[in-house]
Amino acid sequence: MPPPPSAASSNSSLLRRRAHEPSAKSAVTLPSLASVVLCALATASRHSPAAAFRLSRPSAPPRRRGRCSDRPRCGRLSSLRPGFRDGDVSDVISLPHLRRVFAISDLHTDDRKNFSWLVERCSGAGPPPPESPGEGDALIVAGDISHDLDTVRETLRIIREGLGCTIFFVPGNHEAWVGGSVMEAAGIFDSMTKLELVREACVEAGVYCCDSPPRGEAPSSSRPFLLGAGAGRTPALLLPVPAWYDDSLSLPGCDDLVEGFAAWPWVDFARCVWPREYLREGEEDRGTARIPSERLVHALLDTRGPLASHARSYLRRAGRSGAGLISYSHFLPCGRTLPDWKDVRADVFDRESWFDHGAGRTSAKFARVAGSALIDEHVRSVGREGGGTMPHLHVFGHSHRPKDFVWQGVRYIHNPVGKPRERESGMVGRDVDFQLIWDADAGGPVQGPVVIRHWEEQGGGLEGIRDYMERRRRRE
């Protein structure tokens, strides 16, 4: 479908460029049924950016939609929810006009079909969806737009101009990639520098990136965002969680399935460059020397920094009066969010029953680069300041395997766009869209169906995947 008039030139230019550029194909080749069952994990061989960068003030003003110019943007609340004390807002950046929160991840708009889907979706072409983010709404994008800075900028522009919503972004592994003539010409040789440039691109585009607000939108950074506060509403505190993976989600009892990990062609290992102090030494025999140590995750989380301190301070005083917490990361926060963890009540991974699709080797390898248990520890430690009864949602990305379930008081949500073949095969929802997760005017959390293993529950299971493979074989 044609893009909006204001975007037509640049959109068509990007589409033409993608039509002639080879995509970053994963070196993991799985031609069997197992490959399709976990094709996102194969594609994930190119998924590995995160957020390890200094969060400083932005340097350029965003483009504004004219109708939004008279809305309150930040500062003290004019009408606090009953129970909130004046002064609680000193710990937050207050955005009372944003009352609903939507979530999505893994847009991967360097894929031509994904880019076309986004242009059509944001231009209003086609039948209107049941719910869509607009000018009074927030949209969490949980990482992996693209490794290309121009594509990141264009994607954010299309969403902002097409929908008018306010975007909250945390980078994924793709955003951390370096390498290639374009980046080298720009002097980008390490992932820290690259992620700082991603942050700058976001704030210049009018997007909140980690704890950095767009210029003119808030007086300072390093504070969480309070959305939807006001009389009779249930506000949400947004807590960005930049992080990385550290092998802490690896599956016990699966050592035989990760044999050869040292030679596994996970693209992050070739395209992410970290400072030496974050690398492992002396673990070449396990292959984990290629995975950054937990020191990198600690540095990115900054659990004792001002962002976490302000969030804890605010929730200690206001969390018991009706507020909720929405934390968001790109990487998986705990083992139960792994693609094949089928029973969230179980404390032990049931290898024999849950690896029933023939792709156990890929799934076990992916677990080592999926995320970090430190993420869950961090967000739960912040959430406990709310008194134990506060609604807590955690949005994440990375695995391309939809999730929506509650475990020990936290609701975990993964709503990926993924890759076209994943949608075609049923691994990701064929009608994927922005997911409404919070409405301050309707009591806070917006419930959805429980999702544990989407391809099995809603995507047709193994039979559906076999049908998809047969269709592909006939086309080829």
PDB file of N, CA and C in Angstrom, residues 186-223:
ATOM      1  N   ALA A 186      31.838   6.030   9.192  1.00  0.00           N
ATOM      2  CA  ALA A 186      31.317   6.942  10.215  1.00  0.00           C
ATOM      3  C   ALA A 186      32.114   6.863  11.511  1.00  0.00           C
ATOM      4  N   GLY A 187      33.157   6.038  11.536  1.00  0.00           N
ATOM      5  CA  GLY A 187      33.984   5.922  12.719  1.00  0.00           C
ATOM      6  C   GLY A 187      33.369   5.090  13.829  1.00  0.00           C
ATOM      7  N   ILE A 188      32.478   4.154  13.479  1.00  0.00           N
ATOM      8  CA  ILE A 188      31.819   3.296  14.473  1.00  0.00           C
ATOM      9  C   ILE A 188      32.514   1.941  14.469  1.00  0.00           C
ATOM     10  N   PHE A 189      33.276   1.667  15.529  1.00  0.00           N
ATOM     11  CA  PHE A 189      34.043   0.419  15.582  1.00  0.00           C
ATOM     12  C   PHE A 189      33.717  -0.421  16.805  1.00  0.00           C
ATOM     13  N   ASP A 190      32.915   0.073  17.746  1.00  0.00           N
ATOM     14  CA  ASP A 190      32.588  -0.717  18.930  1.00  0.00           C
ATOM     15  C   ASP A 190      31.119  -0.528  19.273  1.00  0.00           C
ATOM     16  N   SER A 191      30.573  -1.481  20.016  1.00  0.00           N
ATOM     17  CA  SER A 191      29.137  -1.505  20.279  1.00  0.00           C
ATOM     18  C   SER A 191      28.694  -0.416  21.237  1.00  0.00           C
ATOM     19  N   MET A 192      29.562   0.007  22.158  1.00  0.00           N
ATOM     20  CA  MET A 192      29.197   1.105  23.046  1.00  0.00           C
ATOM     21  C   MET A 192      28.959   2.388  22.257  1.00  0.00           C
ATOM     22  N   THR A 193      29.863   2.673  21.334  1.00  0.00           N
ATOM     23  CA  THR A 193      29.701   3.855  20.484  1.00  0.00           C
ATOM     24  C   THR A 193      28.440   3.740  19.645  1.00  0.00           C
ATOM     25  N   LYS A 194      28.213   2.550  19.089  1.00  0.00           N
ATOM     26  CA  LYS A 194      27.035   2.364  18.240  1.00  0.00           C
ATOM     27  C   LYS A 194      25.754   2.610  19.031  1.00  0.00           C
ATOM     28  N   LEU A 195      25.676   2.094  20.246  1.00  0.00           N
ATOM     29  CA  LEU A 195      24.458   2.247  21.034  1.00  0.00           C
ATOM     30  C   LEU A 195      24.244   3.690  21.482  1.00  0.00           C
ATOM     31  N   GLU A 196      25.320   4.411  21.692  1.00  0.00           N
ATOM     32  CA  GLU A 196      25.171   5.834  21.996  1.00  0.00           C
ATOM     33  C   GLU A 196      24.601   6.579  20.793  1.00  0.00           C
ATOM     34  N   LEU A 197      25.015   6.201  19.585  1.00  0.00           N
ATOM     35  CA  LEU A 197      24.466   6.826  18.384  1.00  0.00           C
ATOM     36  C   LEU A 197      23.003   6.448  18.181  1.00  0.00           C
ATOM     37  N   VAL A 198      22.623   5.228  18.557  1.00  0.00           N
ATOM     38  CA  VAL A 198      21.216   4.837  18.511  1.00  0.00           C
ATOM     39  C   VAL A 198      20.408   5.710  19.457  1.00  0.00           C
ATOM     40  N   ARG A 199      20.935   5.918  20.671  1.00  0.00           N
ATOM     41  CA  ARG A 199      20.245   6.783  21.626  1.00  0.00           C
ATOM     42  C   ARG A 199      20.049   8.184  21.061  1.00  0.00           C
ATOM     43  N   GLU A 200      21.119   8.729  20.479  1.00  0.00           N
ATOM     44  CA  GLU A 200      21.031  10.067  19.918  1.00  0.00           C
ATOM     45  C   GLU A 200      20.000  10.122  18.787  1.00  0.00           C
ATOM     46  N   ALA A 201      19.983   9.092  17.952  1.00  0.00           N
ATOM     47  CA  ALA A 201      19.006   9.059  16.858  1.00  0.00           C
ATOM     48  C   ALA A 201      17.584   9.041  17.402  1.00  0.00           C
ATOM     49  N   CYS A 202      17.374   8.326  18.498  1.00  0.00           N
ATOM     50  CA  CYS A 202      16.035   8.244  19.089  1.00  0.00           C
ATOM     51  C   CYS A 202      15.583   9.594  19.640  1.00  0.00           C
ATOM     52  N   VAL A 203      16.418  10.209  20.464  1.00  0.00           N
ATOM     53  CA  VAL A 203      15.980  11.462  21.086  1.00  0.00           C
ATOM     54  C   VAL A 203      15.823  12.567  20.052  1.00  0.00           C
ATOM     55  N   GLU A 204      16.601  12.518  18.992  1.00  0.00           N
ATOM     56  CA  GLU A 204      16.430  13.485  17.909  1.00  0.00           C
ATOM     57  C   GLU A 204      15.128  13.246  17.156  1.00  0.00           C
ATOM     58  N   ALA A 205      14.653  11.999  17.182  1.00  0.00           N
ATOM     59  CA  ALA A 205      13.402  11.656  16.505  1.00  0.00           C
ATOM     60  C   ALA A 205      12.190  11.833  17.411  1.00  0.00           C
ATOM     61  N   GLY A 206      12.394  12.349  18.628  1.00  0.00           N
ATOM     62  CA  GLY A 206      11.272  12.547  19.531  1.00  0.00           C
ATOM     63  C   GLY A 206      10.865  11.310  20.286  1.00  0.00           C
ATOM     64  N   VAL A 207      11.821  10.403  20.486  1.00  0.00           N
ATOM     65  CA  VAL A 207      11.537   9.116  21.118  1.00  0.00           C
ATOM     66  C   VAL A 207      12.277   9.026  22.448  1.00  0.00           C
ATOM     67  N   TYR A 208      11.620   8.436  23.446  1.00  0.00           N
ATOM     68  CA  TYR A 208      12.256   8.169  24.723  1.00  0.00           C
ATOM     69  C   TYR A 208      13.082   6.902  24.583  1.00  0.00           C
ATOM     70  N   CYS A 209      14.398   7.000  24.751  1.00  0.00           N
ATOM     71  CA  CYS A 209      15.283   5.847  24.617  1.00  0.00           C
ATOM     72  C   CYS A 209      15.908   5.545  25.963  1.00  0.00           C
ATOM     73  N   CYS A 210      15.607   4.369  26.515  1.00  0.00           N
ATOM     74  CA  CYS A 210      15.994   4.045  27.883  1.00  0.00           C
ATOM     75  C   CYS A 210      15.525   5.195  28.767  1.00  0.00           C
ATOM     76  N   ASP A 211      16.389   5.857  29.535  1.00  0.00           N
ATOM     77  CA  ASP A 211      15.875   6.926  30.388  1.00  0.00           C
ATOM     78  C   ASP A 211      16.151   8.309  29.820  1.00  0.00           C
ATOM     79  N   SER A 212      16.474   8.382  28.533  1.00  0.00           N
ATOM     80  CA  SER A 212      16.720   9.675  27.890  1.00  0.00           C
ATOM     81  C   SER A 212      15.458  10.172  27.203  1.00  0.00           C
ATOM     82  N   PRO A 213      14.903  11.310  27.645  1.00  0.00           N
ATOM     83  CA  PRO A 213      13.710  11.855  26.996  1.00  0.00           C
ATOM     84  C   PRO A 213      14.086  12.726  25.811  1.00  0.00           C
ATOM     85  N   PRO A 214      13.161  12.936  24.876  1.00  0.00           N
ATOM     86  CA  PRO A 214      13.414  13.885  23.799  1.00  0.00           C
ATOM     87  C   PRO A 214      13.636  15.286  24.368  1.00  0.00           C
ATOM     88  N   ARG A 215      14.447  16.053  23.720  1.00  0.00           N
ATOM     89  CA  ARG A 215      14.738  17.406  24.197  1.00  0.00           C
ATOM     90  C   ARG A 215      13.460  18.236  24.244  1.00  0.00           C
ATOM     91  N   GLY A 216      13.271  18.931  25.357  1.00  0.00           N
ATOM     92  CA  GLY A 216      12.083  19.753  25.513  1.00  0.00           C
ATOM     93  C   GLY A 216      10.912  19.019  26.112  1.00  0.00           C
ATOM     94  N   GLU A 217      11.018  17.687  26.234  1.00  0.00           N
ATOM     95  CA  GLU A 217       9.919  16.894  26.766  1.00  0.00           C
ATOM     96  C   GLU A 217       9.997  16.750  28.276  1.00  0.00           C
ATOM     97  N   ALA A 218      11.161  16.895  28.861  1.00  0.00           N
ATOM     98  CA  ALA A 218      11.328  16.706  30.299  1.00  0.00           C
ATOM     99  C   ALA A 218      12.572  17.455  30.746  1.00  0.00           C
ATOM    100  N   PRO A 219      12.602  17.892  32.003  1.00  0.00           N
ATOM    101  CA  PRO A 219      13.734  18.701  32.459  1.00  0.00           C
ATOM    102  C   PRO A 219      15.019  17.933  32.667  1.00  0.00           C
ATOM    103  N   SER A 220      14.951  16.627  32.837  1.00  0.00           N
ATOM    104  CA  SER A 220      16.172  15.862  33.078  1.00  0.00           C
ATOM    105  C   SER A 220      15.941  14.403  32.738  1.00  0.00           C
ATOM    106  N   SER A 221      17.027  13.647  32.681  1.00  0.00           N
ATOM    107  CA  SER A 221      16.918  12.215  32.436  1.00  0.00           C
ATOM    108  C   SER A 221      17.189  11.468  33.728  1.00  0.00           C
ATOM    109  N   SER A 222      17.427  10.160  33.629  1.00  0.00           N
ATOM    110  CA  SER A 222      17.718   9.281  34.767  1.00  0.00           C
ATOM    111  C   SER A 222      16.583   9.227  35.770  1.00  0.00           C
ATOM    112  N   ARG A 223      15.358   9.385  35.290  1.00  0.00           N
ATOM    113  CA  ARG A 223      14.177   9.174  36.119  1.00  0.00           C
ATOM    114  C   ARG A 223      13.182   8.334  35.322  1.00  0.00           C
TER     115      ARG A 223
END
